[in-house]
């Protein structure tokens, strides 16, 4: 197993973490979509390297699927959605961006701590990347919570799924093909449904501010 | 004996090359802006002009005001001398501890701020407050960058860091990638470059570094300008030592030292062009966005350290 | 041909057909036909299992044993009766202008697709496919909850999607960790994601990885079970979606999610020495019982109230399975069955009651007995059944759970009794004026579907008094599989 490929996987993992933070720091929605596409590309690169190192051909197929779906198709759909909904607003946050970043660091430390005993047992090429994938999941989750508009929440959800695919690739050399196809299909359908919803929400509420969607209460 | 000679040679080359680096960056900016520019040697001409002018001081100036330019110049010269620019085996290189360096820069900053407030004008105090704000945030960021490198080399001595990275075979350290990005941001903030502060501005309300030296003239101003150039030089060489150390020799014989000098000049030239490019492509940040800028640097540094702990590289 | 195949093919075919013609008048009848076909196939499968025991299908990818056979039949049965209920209910909704023909097409086709996803989740042997089908079931119900396109239904559907989507993502992480643990012990050539393979080697699975995996799986699938504190989507989804969907959600989807949790628990118990999984389930089960019971006091909307009742009962079931032991497991399985039947019966009655009154707010529904005795009595009986009145089945299962708790976890018994008591008081005090007293409700233009209500209640009553031999055997065998 060549040293340089392991370092490349580690580098891509670090890149993914940086992109997750970059998403938290963004103020404009279009930049979020571009970062999401970059994230997808990093996952594709990492999957290809793992495929090359471990000689598992089905990972190449998975990489191609991720490329087509998450680097080209879904960002294109999101782009069109943003244009048709005409929502180029600034991202509105519930807590300001520097505080979000600080909480993000705490989450990263927590995730690394959680993953450390598991990484030591992992027999994969790059055991440390499980902690990074877990940290990216938590960061995307935080992005979903602290954004009050629909599209950043959706992108947070998609990037969480990206981080999970990366976790699967690095920890277990990908899942069986059937499962990966199923996951990809679910994500695709999910994006469509969300897109559909955003139109409906906009129609009903004339705005995509999620705080409008907080009227259902007890009693 | 040759040790002492090499050390003096390294110090002198730092002293003489610093204004050249400054001139090169300014000239590159001019070329990128499609102007013809004042020439690479302009800082030398400025220093010569200033040393020959009379130093005029306000009546309210205290002895501190008179003495600070020498202190600052001394600090920056010391910093440039102890950083392993040409060789890691120079006698003063043993004093080049990462934390000591940060302390040296902090010392210079404190006294400069005090001197700016000394006269009692509004602009001086304004500049001092802004400078301290930036320093307060940039220092931890710089420390995290240095710690990331120290974790890899198991020591905070710069010469050990240089040896570790340059002597072993080429490895990609993800933590160093993050540290490098953080270092670039801190570099821009500490040296008063766009996007934090425009060094060529003449509008006092937008100044940070320039406002601190607004009251100085003559030889004092010359020393402060030279010190600023030395600071730029020192930061560049710290960056080169941490991230691009190939070419810095381990020994002290004169041929290797001169070869190291050639490498250094090449690397500085390249960095100068990149700096000019970054300055031309960015717009100056509004003051209240600067803390965010530096918080990003701090964050990247911390992530670098965390990735090292997790991934082991 | 495996007897399992028609069970899965029928709803899938129904989805395709109804996607094409669901907007026509005959759409609702076609829906009933396909649901009946699924039920018939499930019955044939049941007969086969009674005769031959557990079977595999499709090269080991599907596995039916005593744990999921009764759930498969239950799902098919309730799917069928709900489609019977949908006929008049959705017809009235359409006439009142709340549904358009296109949305009816969406409704019927998604209903069949949802049945398919649930049956797939129940019958699959592959933990990865289990995840995929749970996620697909979430997606279909999101579309179904929002079918009225009102602001509040969009809000409910969005919250449902986001919350359950996040939960399911945690479950995916858990599945990945499970796969990681499995890869280390399963031999080459065998599929490491098949539950039967994992069940054989569960004692070899690494405890550190498995405990982390179970936490994520529990959080993920537990969100879909409706366990507190991740239950916020449940009341909104029940209240804002069409009533048949509330019935199916409460009766079926929560059960399938709990089934997923149970399968994971079996593997985790084998890997870990301590009762970590059981403790987690006991804790969150009790929490859900309390949260559900006390939230009942504040409700004004009838469907929200019964959805909190579902949260309470799912908490009770989780508690029972967490406690473990042959009696508690048996009770939990029995409770799964009767709760599904009773809750869906209640929702059928509630649906028509709300339609009669024109509102879901309980204050506006009064005196059902006077206008429509069958709906009134159906609601009354259903409420008594769900509150644990003998001789209905819920009394039997709650009794068994309480007695096992008194023996195994005595400190939990007062908490359970408190929860059950509060629920009784809250629900009964609300339902009593709705059924008796001065009436404000009107007649419906089409006769309500009352056969499903009394059919379900009748079966629940029967199960309270007598459990058929084969069902008993399955429950006992399944209880042994669950262990603890």
PDB file of C-alpha atoms in Angstrom, chain A residues 17 107-117 119 128 131-135, chain B residues 303 305-311:
ATOM      1  CA  UNK A  17     -13.660  19.006   6.949  1.00  0.00           C
ATOM      2  CA  UNK A 107     -18.427  19.446  17.765  1.00  0.00           C
ATOM      3  CA  UNK A 108     -15.276  18.436  15.868  1.00  0.00           C
ATOM      4  CA  UNK A 109     -13.465  17.650  19.112  1.00  0.00           C
ATOM      5  CA  UNK A 110     -16.469  15.660  20.305  1.00  0.00           C
ATOM      6  CA  UNK A 111     -16.652  13.701  17.080  1.00  0.00           C
ATOM      7  CA  UNK A 112     -12.933  12.909  17.119  1.00  0.00           C
ATOM      8  CA  UNK A 113     -13.219  11.700  20.696  1.00  0.00           C
ATOM      9  CA  UNK A 114     -16.154   9.479  19.840  1.00  0.00           C
ATOM     10  CA  UNK A 115     -14.443   7.958  16.855  1.00  0.00           C
ATOM     11  CA  UNK A 116     -11.021   7.360  18.384  1.00  0.00           C
ATOM     12  CA  UNK A 117     -11.683   3.907  19.924  1.00  0.00           C
ATOM     13  CA  UNK A 119     -10.636   4.015  14.516  1.00  0.00           C
ATOM     14  CA  UNK A 128      -8.593   8.300  11.134  1.00  0.00           C
ATOM     15  CA  UNK A 131     -13.641  10.706  12.922  1.00  0.00           C
ATOM     16  CA  UNK A 132     -13.507  13.348  10.212  1.00  0.00           C
ATOM     17  CA  UNK A 133     -16.588  11.940   8.508  1.00  0.00           C
ATOM     18  CA  UNK A 134     -18.431  11.947  11.831  1.00  0.00           C
ATOM     19  CA  UNK A 135     -17.338  15.542  12.424  1.00  0.00           C
TER      20      UNK A 135
ATOM     21  CA  UNK B 303      -8.503  22.246  12.659  1.00  0.00           C
ATOM     22  CA  UNK B 305      -3.957  20.669  15.066  1.00  0.00           C
ATOM     23  CA  UNK B 306      -7.026  18.467  15.455  1.00  0.00           C
ATOM     24  CA  UNK B 307      -6.388  16.695  12.170  1.00  0.00           C
ATOM     25  CA  UNK B 308      -2.863  16.005  13.268  1.00  0.00           C
ATOM     26  CA  UNK B 309      -4.087  14.465  16.487  1.00  0.00           C
ATOM     27  CA  UNK B 310      -6.621  12.332  14.692  1.00  0.00           C
ATOM     28  CA  UNK B 311      -4.792  11.351  11.548  1.00  0.00           C
TER      29      UNK B 311
END
